[in-house]
Short mmCIF file of C-alpha atoms in Angstrom, two decimals:
data_model
loop_
_atom_site.label_atom_id
_atom_site.label_comp_id
_atom_site.label_asym_id
_atom_site.label_seq_id
_atom_site.Cartn_x
_atom_site.Cartn_y
_atom_site.Cartn_z
CA UNK A 1 7.74 84.15 -10.32
CA UNK A 2 5.42 84.67 -7.36
CA UNK A 3 7.07 84.15 -4.04
CA UNK A 4 4.33 82.49 -2.14
CA UNK A 5 4.51 78.90 -3.02
CA UNK A 6 1.36 77.09 -4.14
CA UNK A 7 2.26 73.93 -2.29
CA UNK A 8 4.20 73.83 0.74
CA UNK A 9 5.67 70.43 1.89
CA UNK A 10 7.00 70.56 5.57
CA UNK A 11 8.98 67.69 7.22
CA UNK A 12 6.72 64.96 5.62
CA UNK A 13 7.48 61.53 6.97
CA UNK A 14 5.77 58.38 6.42
CA UNK A 15 6.22 55.15 8.22
CA UNK A 16 4.29 51.90 7.22
CA UNK A 17 3.85 49.00 9.53
CA UNK A 18 4.74 45.85 7.78
CA UNK A 19 4.21 42.66 9.85
CA UNK A 20 5.28 44.34 12.95
CA UNK A 21 8.26 46.02 11.48
CA UNK A 22 8.34 49.84 10.87
CA UNK A 23 9.36 50.57 7.26
CA UNK A 24 10.06 54.27 6.36
CA UNK A 25 8.87 55.25 3.07
CA UNK A 26 9.55 58.82 3.49
CA UNK A 27 11.95 60.64 5.70
CA UNK A 28 11.51 64.41 6.64
CA UNK A 29 10.66 65.69 3.02
CA UNK A 30 10.37 69.46 2.60
CA UNK A 31 9.65 71.12 -0.69
CA UNK A 32 7.86 74.35 -2.00
CA UNK A 33 6.22 74.24 -5.44
CA UNK A 34 5.28 77.52 -7.10
CA UNK A 35 2.01 78.00 -9.13
CA UNK A 36 2.36 77.00 -12.66
CA UNK A 37 5.59 75.17 -12.09
CA UNK A 38 6.25 71.61 -13.96
CA UNK A 39 7.91 69.59 -11.06
CA UNK A 40 9.15 65.98 -11.35
CA UNK A 41 9.70 63.60 -8.48
CA UNK A 42 12.50 61.26 -9.86
CA UNK A 43 13.82 58.27 -8.21
CA UNK A 44 14.09 54.30 -8.29
CA UNK A 45 11.46 52.07 -7.00
CA UNK A 46 11.06 52.30 -3.33
CA UNK A 47 12.19 55.87 -2.90
CA UNK A 48 8.56 56.99 -1.77
CA UNK A 49 7.98 59.15 -4.86
CA UNK A 50 4.55 57.86 -5.40
CA UNK A 51 3.80 58.06 -1.59
CA UNK A 52 4.67 61.61 -1.49
CA UNK A 53 2.12 62.15 -4.59
CA UNK A 54 -0.56 60.48 -2.79
CA UNK A 55 -0.04 62.33 0.43
CA UNK A 56 -0.36 65.78 -1.52
CA UNK A 57 -3.41 64.08 -3.16
CA UNK A 58 -4.92 63.18 0.17
CA UNK A 59 -5.17 59.42 -0.77
CA UNK A 60 -2.65 58.87 2.08
CA UNK A 61 -2.17 60.62 5.44
CA UNK A 62 1.46 61.23 6.42
CA UNK A 63 2.83 59.92 9.69
CA UNK A 64 4.27 63.44 10.49
CA UNK A 65 4.72 66.71 8.97
CA UNK A 66 2.34 68.95 6.96
CA UNK A 67 1.15 69.72 3.32
CA UNK A 68 -0.34 72.98 2.53
CA UNK A 69 -1.90 73.83 -0.79
CA UNK A 70 -3.01 77.51 -1.20
CA UNK A 71 -3.12 77.78 2.67
CA UNK A 72 -5.43 74.77 2.89
CA UNK A 73 -5.07 71.04 3.69
CA UNK A 74 -4.93 68.38 0.98
CA UNK A 75 -8.33 67.02 2.30
CA UNK A 76 -9.92 70.43 1.64
CA UNK A 77 -8.55 70.71 -1.75
CA UNK A 78 -9.51 67.35 -2.64
CA UNK A 79 -13.12 68.10 -1.62
CA UNK A 80 -13.01 71.21 -3.51
CA UNK A 81 -12.07 68.94 -6.63
CA UNK A 82 -8.91 71.12 -7.53
CA UNK A 83 -6.78 67.93 -8.12
CA UNK A 84 -6.64 66.09 -11.46
CA UNK A 85 -5.01 62.92 -11.10
CA UNK A 86 -3.55 60.73 -13.75
CA UNK A 87 -2.78 57.27 -12.41
CA UNK A 88 -0.10 54.52 -13.38
CA UNK A 89 -2.84 52.83 -15.47
CA UNK A 90 -5.49 54.77 -17.47
CA UNK A 91 -8.29 53.50 -15.28
CA UNK A 92 -10.99 54.33 -17.77
CA UNK A 93 -14.32 52.57 -17.12
CA UNK A 94 -14.66 50.04 -19.67
CA UNK A 95 -18.44 50.35 -20.15
CA UNK A 96 -18.00 54.04 -20.98
CA UNK A 97 -16.99 55.34 -24.39
CA UNK A 98 -14.19 57.77 -24.77
CA UNK A 99 -16.58 60.60 -24.57
CA UNK A 100 -18.40 59.33 -21.57
CA UNK A 101 -15.10 58.61 -19.68
CA UNK A 102 -14.02 62.22 -20.08
CA UNK A 103 -17.50 63.25 -19.10
CA UNK A 104 -17.72 61.20 -15.90
CA UNK A 105 -16.19 63.79 -13.39
CA UNK A 106 -18.51 66.44 -14.91
CA UNK A 107 -21.54 64.27 -14.38
CA UNK A 108 -20.51 63.65 -10.80
CA UNK A 109 -20.00 67.46 -10.33
CA UNK A 110 -23.39 67.88 -11.87
CA UNK A 111 -22.27 70.55 -14.41
CA UNK A 112 -24.74 71.44 -16.91
CA UNK A 113 -25.07 69.46 -19.99
CA UNK A 114 -24.05 72.14 -22.55
CA UNK A 115 -20.83 73.07 -20.69
CA UNK A 116 -20.11 69.47 -20.29
CA UNK A 117 -20.19 69.01 -24.11
CA UNK A 118 -18.20 72.16 -24.78
CA UNK A 119 -15.51 70.99 -22.43
CA UNK A 120 -15.31 67.52 -23.72
CA UNK A 121 -15.31 68.58 -27.37
CA UNK A 122 -12.36 70.94 -26.37
CA UNK A 123 -10.52 68.12 -24.69
CA UNK A 124 -11.04 65.69 -27.53
CA UNK A 125 -9.74 68.06 -29.93
CA UNK A 126 -6.60 68.74 -27.56
CA UNK A 127 -5.73 64.94 -27.35
CA UNK A 128 -6.63 64.57 -31.00
CA UNK A 129 -9.13 61.78 -30.38
CA UNK A 130 -12.16 63.31 -31.78
CA UNK A 131 -12.63 60.42 -34.16
CA UNK A 132 -12.34 57.80 -31.44
CA UNK A 133 -15.10 59.61 -29.10
CA UNK A 134 -17.54 56.71 -29.20
CA UNK A 135 -14.95 53.93 -29.02
CA UNK A 136 -14.78 51.72 -26.07
CA UNK A 137 -11.55 51.70 -24.14
CA UNK A 138 -10.76 48.16 -25.17
CA UNK A 139 -10.69 49.45 -28.94
CA UNK A 140 -7.89 51.74 -28.14
CA UNK A 141 -3.96 51.38 -27.71
CA UNK A 142 -2.46 51.96 -24.45
CA UNK A 143 -1.05 55.50 -25.52
CA UNK A 144 -4.42 56.60 -26.71
CA UNK A 145 -6.25 55.21 -23.26
CA UNK A 146 -3.68 57.36 -21.26
CA UNK A 147 -4.47 60.28 -23.51
CA UNK A 148 -8.14 59.83 -22.52
CA UNK A 149 -6.98 59.80 -18.95
CA UNK A 150 -5.17 62.95 -19.03
CA UNK A 151 -8.22 64.57 -20.78
CA UNK A 152 -10.47 63.19 -17.97
CA UNK A 153 -8.02 64.75 -15.37
CA UNK A 154 -8.14 68.01 -17.06
CA UNK A 155 -11.94 68.01 -17.44
CA UNK A 156 -12.78 69.28 -14.11
CA UNK A 157 -10.35 72.34 -14.70
CA UNK A 158 -8.03 71.34 -11.81
CA UNK A 159 -5.66 73.99 -10.21
CA UNK A 160 -2.94 71.12 -9.92
CA UNK A 161 -2.27 68.13 -12.22
CA UNK A 162 -0.95 65.05 -10.26
CA UNK A 163 0.71 62.27 -12.51
CA UNK A 164 1.83 59.30 -11.19
CA UNK A 165 4.35 57.50 -13.79
CA UNK A 166 1.59 57.86 -16.29
CA UNK A 167 3.74 56.83 -19.31
CA UNK A 168 5.78 54.04 -17.54
CA UNK A 169 3.61 51.07 -19.22
CA UNK A 170 4.11 52.50 -22.72
CA UNK A 171 6.86 52.05 -25.13
CA UNK A 172 9.68 54.28 -25.69
CA UNK A 173 8.14 55.99 -29.13
CA UNK A 174 4.67 56.53 -27.44
CA UNK A 175 6.19 57.84 -24.38
CA UNK A 176 8.20 60.40 -26.19
CA UNK A 177 5.25 61.47 -28.33
CA UNK A 178 3.00 61.83 -25.29
CA UNK A 179 5.80 63.83 -23.48
CA UNK A 180 5.57 66.39 -26.28
CA UNK A 181 1.63 66.22 -26.23
CA UNK A 182 1.83 66.87 -22.43
CA UNK A 183 4.13 70.09 -22.66
CA UNK A 184 1.79 71.33 -25.54
CA UNK A 185 -1.28 70.83 -23.28
CA UNK A 186 0.53 72.20 -20.26
CA UNK A 187 1.60 75.29 -22.25
CA UNK A 188 -2.33 75.87 -23.04
CA UNK A 189 -3.63 75.36 -19.65
CA UNK A 190 -0.67 76.48 -17.42
CA UNK A 191 -1.49 74.13 -14.47
CA UNK A 192 0.90 73.29 -11.81
CA UNK A 193 2.14 69.78 -12.66
CA UNK A 194 3.74 67.31 -10.30
CA UNK A 195 4.94 64.31 -12.28
CA UNK A 196 6.40 61.02 -10.89
CA UNK A 197 8.88 59.13 -13.03
CA UNK A 198 11.63 56.85 -12.85
CA UNK A 199 13.03 57.84 -16.16
CA UNK A 200 15.88 60.60 -16.05
CA UNK A 201 15.31 61.68 -19.55
CA UNK A 202 11.76 62.07 -19.18
CA UNK A 203 12.07 64.21 -16.12
CA UNK A 204 14.64 66.55 -17.73
CA UNK A 205 12.67 67.05 -20.86
CA UNK A 206 9.44 68.12 -19.15
CA UNK A 207 10.37 69.64 -15.73
CA UNK A 208 11.27 73.05 -14.54
CA UNK A 209 12.86 71.47 -11.50
CA UNK A 210 13.65 67.61 -10.91
CA UNK A 211 13.40 66.51 -7.32
CA UNK A 212 15.73 63.61 -6.99
CA UNK A 213 14.64 61.09 -4.21
CA UNK A 214 16.55 58.20 -2.87
CA UNK A 215 15.44 55.01 -1.28
CA UNK A 216 15.95 53.38 2.22
CA UNK A 217 14.56 55.52 3.68
CA UNK A 218 12.97 57.62 0.95
CA UNK A 219 14.27 61.20 1.23
CA UNK A 220 14.76 64.30 -1.07
CA UNK A 221 18.56 64.13 -1.95
CA UNK A 222 18.73 66.86 -4.66
CA UNK A 223 16.76 69.51 -6.52
CA UNK A 224 18.04 70.25 -10.11
CA UNK A 225 16.94 73.22 -12.01
CA UNK A 226 16.44 72.57 -15.50
CA UNK A 227 16.99 75.82 -17.46
CA UNK A 228 16.54 74.45 -20.95
CA UNK A 229 14.47 77.07 -22.93
CA UNK A 230 10.72 76.58 -23.52
CA UNK A 231 9.01 75.43 -25.82
CA UNK A 232 10.98 72.10 -25.67
CA UNK A 233 11.53 70.37 -28.94
CA UNK A 234 12.52 66.88 -29.96
CA UNK A 235 15.92 68.09 -31.01
CA UNK A 236 16.73 69.25 -27.62
CA UNK A 237 17.05 65.68 -26.53
CA UNK A 238 20.19 65.44 -28.42
CA UNK A 239 21.71 68.72 -27.38
CA UNK A 240 24.98 68.71 -25.00
CA UNK A 241 22.94 70.71 -22.38
CA UNK A 242 20.43 67.97 -22.14
CA UNK A 243 23.10 65.30 -21.75
CA UNK A 244 24.78 67.47 -19.07
CA UNK A 245 21.71 67.65 -17.29
CA UNK A 246 20.88 64.07 -17.37
CA UNK A 247 24.64 63.31 -16.33
CA UNK A 248 24.19 65.77 -13.29
CA UNK A 249 21.21 64.08 -12.14
CA UNK A 250 22.52 60.65 -12.39
CA UNK A 251 25.69 61.72 -10.49
CA UNK A 252 23.34 63.01 -7.78
CA UNK A 253 22.16 59.36 -7.22
CA UNK A 254 25.84 58.16 -6.59
CA UNK A 255 26.62 57.31 -3.02
CA UNK A 256 23.34 56.37 -2.41
CA UNK B 1 -18.70 39.06 -33.69
CA UNK B 2 -17.30 37.23 -36.77
CA UNK B 3 -16.12 33.62 -36.70
CA UNK B 4 -14.12 31.98 -39.29
CA UNK B 5 -16.10 29.71 -41.40
CA UNK B 6 -13.96 26.66 -40.34
CA UNK B 7 -14.76 27.20 -36.76
CA UNK B 8 -18.33 26.49 -37.54
CA UNK B 9 -18.03 23.89 -40.14
CA UNK B 10 -15.79 21.59 -38.02
CA UNK B 11 -18.07 20.89 -35.12
CA UNK B 12 -21.00 20.84 -37.56
CA UNK B 13 -19.33 18.27 -39.79
CA UNK B 14 -18.31 16.19 -36.72
CA UNK B 15 -21.85 16.15 -35.47
CA UNK B 16 -23.29 15.14 -38.93
CA UNK B 17 -20.70 12.27 -38.90
CA UNK B 18 -21.68 11.11 -35.53
CA UNK B 19 -25.39 11.01 -36.54
CA UNK B 20 -24.89 9.15 -39.51
CA UNK B 21 -22.59 6.56 -37.75
CA UNK B 22 -25.61 6.25 -35.20
CA UNK B 23 -28.31 6.13 -37.97
CA UNK B 24 -26.30 3.33 -39.70
CA UNK B 25 -26.17 1.36 -36.51
CA UNK B 26 -22.38 1.79 -36.17
CA UNK B 27 -22.68 2.33 -32.32
CA UNK B 28 -24.90 -0.94 -32.06
CA UNK B 29 -22.12 -3.01 -33.66
CA UNK B 30 -19.46 -1.24 -31.52
CA UNK B 31 -21.03 -1.71 -28.22
CA UNK B 32 -23.20 -4.91 -28.98
CA UNK B 33 -26.64 -3.18 -28.66
CA UNK B 34 -30.07 -4.25 -29.88
CA UNK B 35 -31.91 -1.62 -31.75
CA UNK B 36 -34.54 -1.37 -29.11
CA UNK B 37 -31.96 -0.53 -26.47
CA UNK B 38 -30.72 2.34 -28.55
CA UNK B 39 -33.17 3.90 -30.95
CA UNK B 40 -31.60 5.59 -34.12
CA UNK B 41 -31.95 9.45 -34.61
CA UNK B 42 -34.91 9.03 -37.23
CA UNK B 43 -36.79 6.99 -35.02
CA UNK B 44 -36.37 9.44 -31.99
CA UNK B 45 -37.46 12.57 -34.34
CA UNK B 46 -40.49 10.59 -35.53
CA UNK B 47 -41.42 9.90 -32.00
CA UNK B 48 -41.03 13.39 -31.04
CA UNK B 49 -43.42 14.68 -33.77
CA UNK B 50 -45.89 11.75 -32.96
CA UNK B 51 -46.12 12.95 -29.43
CA UNK B 52 -45.53 16.59 -30.02
CA UNK B 53 -48.21 17.93 -27.82
CA UNK B 54 -47.34 15.75 -24.73
CA UNK B 55 -43.72 16.43 -25.06
CA UNK B 56 -43.94 20.22 -25.59
CA UNK B 57 -46.46 20.36 -22.64
CA UNK B 58 -44.05 18.62 -20.35
CA UNK B 59 -41.18 20.78 -21.73
CA UNK B 60 -43.05 24.01 -21.04
CA UNK B 61 -43.68 22.88 -17.54
CA UNK B 62 -40.09 21.97 -16.85
CA UNK B 63 -38.80 25.19 -18.56
CA UNK B 64 -41.08 27.29 -16.59
CA UNK B 65 -39.95 25.80 -13.33
CA UNK B 66 -36.37 26.11 -14.39
CA UNK B 67 -36.53 29.74 -15.24
CA UNK B 68 -38.63 30.75 -12.24
CA UNK B 69 -36.32 29.08 -9.82
CA UNK B 70 -33.31 30.48 -11.47
CA UNK B 71 -34.73 34.01 -11.44
CA UNK B 72 -35.60 33.71 -7.73
CA UNK B 73 -32.08 32.01 -6.95
CA UNK B 74 -30.06 34.58 -8.70
CA UNK B 75 -31.99 37.37 -7.32
CA UNK B 76 -31.22 36.14 -3.74
CA UNK B 77 -27.71 35.48 -4.55
CA UNK B 78 -27.26 38.96 -6.12
CA UNK B 79 -28.64 40.45 -2.95
CA UNK B 80 -26.51 38.56 -0.69
CA UNK B 81 -23.52 39.55 -2.84
CA UNK B 82 -24.50 43.34 -2.64
CA UNK B 83 -25.02 43.00 1.11
CA UNK B 84 -21.64 41.60 1.68
CA UNK B 85 -20.27 44.38 -0.59
CA UNK B 86 -21.95 47.10 1.34
CA UNK B 87 -21.52 45.69 4.92
CA UNK B 88 -18.39 43.48 4.78
CA UNK B 89 -18.24 42.90 8.45
CA UNK B 90 -21.23 40.75 8.77
CA UNK B 91 -22.52 40.47 5.20
CA UNK B 92 -19.67 38.15 4.31
CA UNK B 93 -21.06 35.59 6.56
CA UNK B 94 -24.22 35.34 4.23
CA UNK B 95 -21.91 34.17 1.49
CA UNK B 96 -20.37 31.53 3.41
CA UNK B 97 -23.82 30.14 4.27
CA UNK B 98 -25.08 30.42 0.70
CA UNK B 99 -21.87 28.51 -0.50
CA UNK B 100 -22.56 25.77 1.96
CA UNK B 101 -26.17 25.38 0.44
CA UNK B 102 -24.33 24.73 -2.86
CA UNK B 103 -22.90 21.47 -1.33
CA UNK B 104 -26.32 19.86 -0.62
CA UNK B 105 -26.96 17.16 -3.45
CA UNK B 106 -30.00 17.59 -5.66
CA UNK B 107 -31.13 14.15 -4.67
CA UNK B 108 -31.24 14.95 -1.26
CA UNK B 109 -32.82 18.52 -1.82
CA UNK B 110 -35.70 17.12 -3.92
CA UNK B 111 -37.34 14.82 -1.32
CA UNK B 112 -36.95 17.58 1.13
CA UNK B 113 -38.79 20.06 -1.04
CA UNK B 114 -41.44 17.50 -1.69
CA UNK B 115 -42.32 17.68 1.84
CA UNK B 116 -42.12 21.66 1.83
CA UNK B 117 -44.24 22.31 -1.18
CA UNK B 118 -47.69 20.59 -2.09
CA UNK B 119 -47.38 21.23 -5.85
CA UNK B 120 -44.87 19.67 -8.35
CA UNK B 121 -44.06 23.25 -9.58
CA UNK B 122 -43.47 24.66 -6.12
CA UNK B 123 -41.09 21.81 -5.50
CA UNK B 124 -39.15 22.35 -8.70
CA UNK B 125 -38.74 26.11 -8.10
CA UNK B 126 -37.51 25.49 -4.56
CA UNK B 127 -34.78 23.06 -5.73
CA UNK B 128 -33.58 25.19 -8.48
CA UNK B 129 -33.56 28.13 -6.35
CA UNK B 130 -31.21 26.73 -3.99
CA UNK B 131 -29.08 25.29 -6.62
CA UNK B 132 -28.66 28.70 -8.59
CA UNK B 133 -28.03 30.93 -5.54
CA UNK B 134 -24.30 30.32 -4.93
CA UNK B 135 -22.88 30.63 -8.38
CA UNK B 136 -24.72 34.09 -8.76
CA UNK B 137 -23.67 35.27 -4.97
CA UNK B 138 -19.84 34.32 -5.48
CA UNK B 139 -19.64 35.82 -8.97
CA UNK B 140 -21.55 38.84 -8.37
CA UNK B 141 -19.51 39.53 -5.26
CA UNK B 142 -16.21 39.06 -7.18
CA UNK B 143 -17.42 41.39 -9.94
CA UNK B 144 -18.52 43.93 -7.28
CA UNK B 145 -15.14 43.96 -5.47
CA UNK B 146 -12.46 43.06 -8.00
CA UNK B 147 -12.15 46.56 -9.31
CA UNK B 148 -9.36 47.74 -11.67
CA UNK B 149 -6.45 49.16 -9.52
CA UNK B 150 -6.94 53.01 -8.85
CA UNK B 151 -10.55 52.96 -9.75
CA UNK B 152 -11.46 53.53 -6.11
CA UNK B 153 -8.74 56.18 -5.99
CA UNK B 154 -10.07 58.00 -8.88
CA UNK B 155 -13.55 58.03 -7.23
CA UNK B 156 -12.04 59.44 -4.05
CA UNK B 157 -10.35 62.14 -5.96
CA UNK B 158 -13.66 63.30 -7.18
CA UNK B 159 -14.82 63.16 -3.39
CA UNK B 160 -17.58 60.43 -4.58
CA UNK B 161 -19.79 59.03 -1.76
CA UNK B 162 -20.40 55.39 -1.25
CA UNK B 163 -23.73 55.39 -3.27
CA UNK B 164 -21.93 57.06 -6.24
CA UNK B 165 -19.07 54.54 -6.11
CA UNK B 166 -21.74 51.80 -5.91
CA UNK B 167 -23.82 52.74 -9.11
CA UNK B 168 -21.16 54.32 -11.12
CA UNK B 169 -18.25 51.96 -10.61
CA UNK B 170 -19.35 48.59 -8.64
CA UNK B 171 -22.59 47.87 -10.46
CA UNK B 172 -21.46 48.26 -14.09
CA UNK B 173 -18.04 46.59 -13.61
CA UNK B 174 -19.96 43.43 -11.95
CA UNK B 175 -21.97 43.00 -15.21
CA UNK B 176 -19.53 40.56 -16.87
CA UNK B 177 -19.52 38.24 -13.83
CA UNK B 178 -23.23 38.40 -13.47
CA UNK B 179 -23.45 37.08 -16.99
CA UNK B 180 -20.94 34.30 -16.29
CA UNK B 181 -23.30 33.27 -13.28
CA UNK B 182 -26.38 33.40 -15.39
CA UNK B 183 -24.83 31.27 -18.00
CA UNK B 184 -23.55 28.74 -15.38
CA UNK B 185 -27.05 28.90 -13.86
CA UNK B 186 -29.30 28.39 -16.87
CA UNK B 187 -27.46 24.96 -17.29
CA UNK B 188 -27.65 23.98 -13.89
CA UNK B 189 -31.25 25.05 -13.46
CA UNK B 190 -32.27 22.91 -16.23
CA UNK B 191 -30.53 19.81 -14.73
CA UNK B 192 -31.83 20.39 -11.39
CA UNK B 193 -35.53 20.84 -12.37
CA UNK B 194 -35.39 17.59 -14.53
CA UNK B 195 -33.64 15.78 -11.60
CA UNK B 196 -36.17 17.20 -9.18
CA UNK B 197 -39.05 15.66 -11.16
CA UNK B 198 -37.59 12.24 -10.76
CA UNK B 199 -38.38 12.71 -7.09
CA UNK B 200 -41.67 14.51 -7.60
CA UNK B 201 -45.06 13.34 -6.69
CA UNK B 202 -46.45 14.82 -9.87
CA UNK B 203 -46.53 13.04 -13.10
CA UNK B 204 -45.49 15.58 -15.69
CA UNK B 205 -42.33 17.32 -16.85
CA UNK B 206 -39.26 16.23 -18.84
CA UNK B 207 -37.75 14.49 -15.79
CA UNK B 208 -40.85 12.43 -15.00
CA UNK B 209 -41.27 11.67 -18.79
CA UNK B 210 -37.70 10.36 -19.07
CA UNK B 211 -37.91 8.34 -15.92
CA UNK B 212 -41.38 6.92 -16.81
CA UNK B 213 -40.72 5.88 -20.38
CA UNK B 214 -37.42 4.34 -19.51
CA UNK B 215 -39.13 2.38 -16.73
CA UNK B 216 -41.79 1.27 -19.29
CA UNK B 217 -38.97 0.31 -21.81
CA UNK B 218 -40.30 3.02 -24.12
CA UNK B 219 -36.93 3.69 -25.36
CA UNK B 220 -37.75 5.96 -28.39
CA UNK B 221 -39.97 7.97 -26.07
CA UNK B 222 -37.31 8.11 -23.47
CA UNK B 223 -34.92 9.33 -26.01
CA UNK B 224 -37.45 11.90 -27.33
CA UNK B 225 -37.55 13.54 -23.87
CA UNK B 226 -33.69 13.44 -23.48
CA UNK B 227 -33.21 15.05 -26.91
CA UNK B 228 -35.72 17.85 -26.34
CA UNK B 229 -34.23 18.54 -22.94
CA UNK B 230 -30.96 18.92 -24.57
CA UNK B 231 -32.09 21.21 -27.18
CA UNK B 232 -34.01 23.41 -24.75
CA UNK B 233 -30.82 23.64 -22.76
CA UNK B 234 -29.03 24.96 -25.65
CA UNK B 235 -31.34 27.33 -26.82
CA UNK B 236 -31.90 28.80 -23.41
CA UNK B 237 -27.94 29.18 -23.07
CA UNK B 238 -27.68 30.81 -26.56
CA UNK B 239 -30.58 33.28 -25.69
CA UNK B 240 -28.52 34.47 -22.53
CA UNK B 241 -25.39 34.63 -24.65
CA UNK B 242 -27.24 36.81 -27.09
CA UNK B 243 -28.26 39.22 -24.49
CA UNK B 244 -24.97 39.17 -22.98
CA UNK B 245 -23.49 40.16 -26.48
CA UNK B 246 -25.71 43.25 -26.32
CA UNK B 247 -25.69 44.27 -22.77
CA UNK B 248 -21.56 44.16 -22.46
CA UNK B 249 -20.52 44.78 -25.98
CA UNK B 250 -17.72 46.97 -24.30
CA UNK B 251 -16.13 43.89 -22.36
CA UNK B 252 -12.92 42.47 -23.75
CA UNK B 253 -14.61 39.12 -23.97
CA UNK B 254 -17.05 40.23 -26.51
CA UNK B 255 -14.50 41.04 -29.27
#
């Protein structure tokens, strides 16, 4: 692994003012993320994991501390359109078909038509929704919608994929299926992924490293290396190593 | 859009029974009315056909006024909604003013417009314009601003400017609300046009026809005008609904 990190988070704090009272959402978080790494930000509600993701994405400004991505500020990276973001809900535009939704960022970037079509065709195949390309979002299930959301995030060929609890609204079966799909896609594209979740099993199954955040105030309380071999398979969810890691992470919450 | 047969048959059957009871003087017995006080359906239909030219002429006049007024009123309302969206600091005031217009009763508005415009048509359009502005302004404003969560974040992750956000996100997502407003407005436009004719100096239109016939105790003629008004109102509503179904077939309400 390369030694210069792709993303450097240094002493980042975030304080909200809520009705005259200061609320610390993040306190002094520092973290280095390597290129191509799959990192999870794990924690209960209120631990600031989404806040941290939004700071990296330049959708929020930290109160103090700095974030550097390839030596640049998050704002520069956002303007260069190097972030692909998948939100908690799919945020598909209802008036656009599946195909047109994936195409949206490419239209905004004024990429030429032929290239747009090539990319969208490849992505549709990747998420397995070629047959649904002319459907409207309202005609799809929640899991299918979120797959379209992922394809749209990948369409701009981002350096970094930011995912904010993308599967939290889905049922367990769909979620596990999409976890496997996501790993398959990640293997092909080899992006850096920052994945926010509140599911321990999900973070263990997906990640190279799990960053455990604790609430009140939100802070980084542990970073756990996940040394399960890749590619990860369904069967690994049953293995003792998997359970050991889940237990280890669960224990790191104790005393919070 | 497929409806179950029973969804159509029940209201249709109910309507038929209603008309038959009316035709057989059921309501006359119930409410102790003389036949001249409440003409039966067959008499009303015959009166319409006997006076087809006059009734359809009056109808065309009222509908023209209603549609012209609604088009102007809706356009003003939409423009106010867009202004309030793009310039929230002072644009929102316009929305408040327009909502206040909505509180002026038509019976007050009609005589005022009578003084402003020399023609019956001008007065009609004026009244309808004022009546239809608010519904469009309020609904369109809601459609332009109640966006799905994160959809603005998505746009800013693409570094999209205000113009792109407006045309790619706000405008299409307000379409369902605009159609809601149009459906409200077509009904109130017809009512406003008809009521305004009650107070107009001119002697034409469905509203004048109703008032004049009833005043002269030509009950069947009066009911002919009432029937035509109702039918035209329903047809105009259905036309807007059909356009809506084509224009926003992606929306959940159109399944």
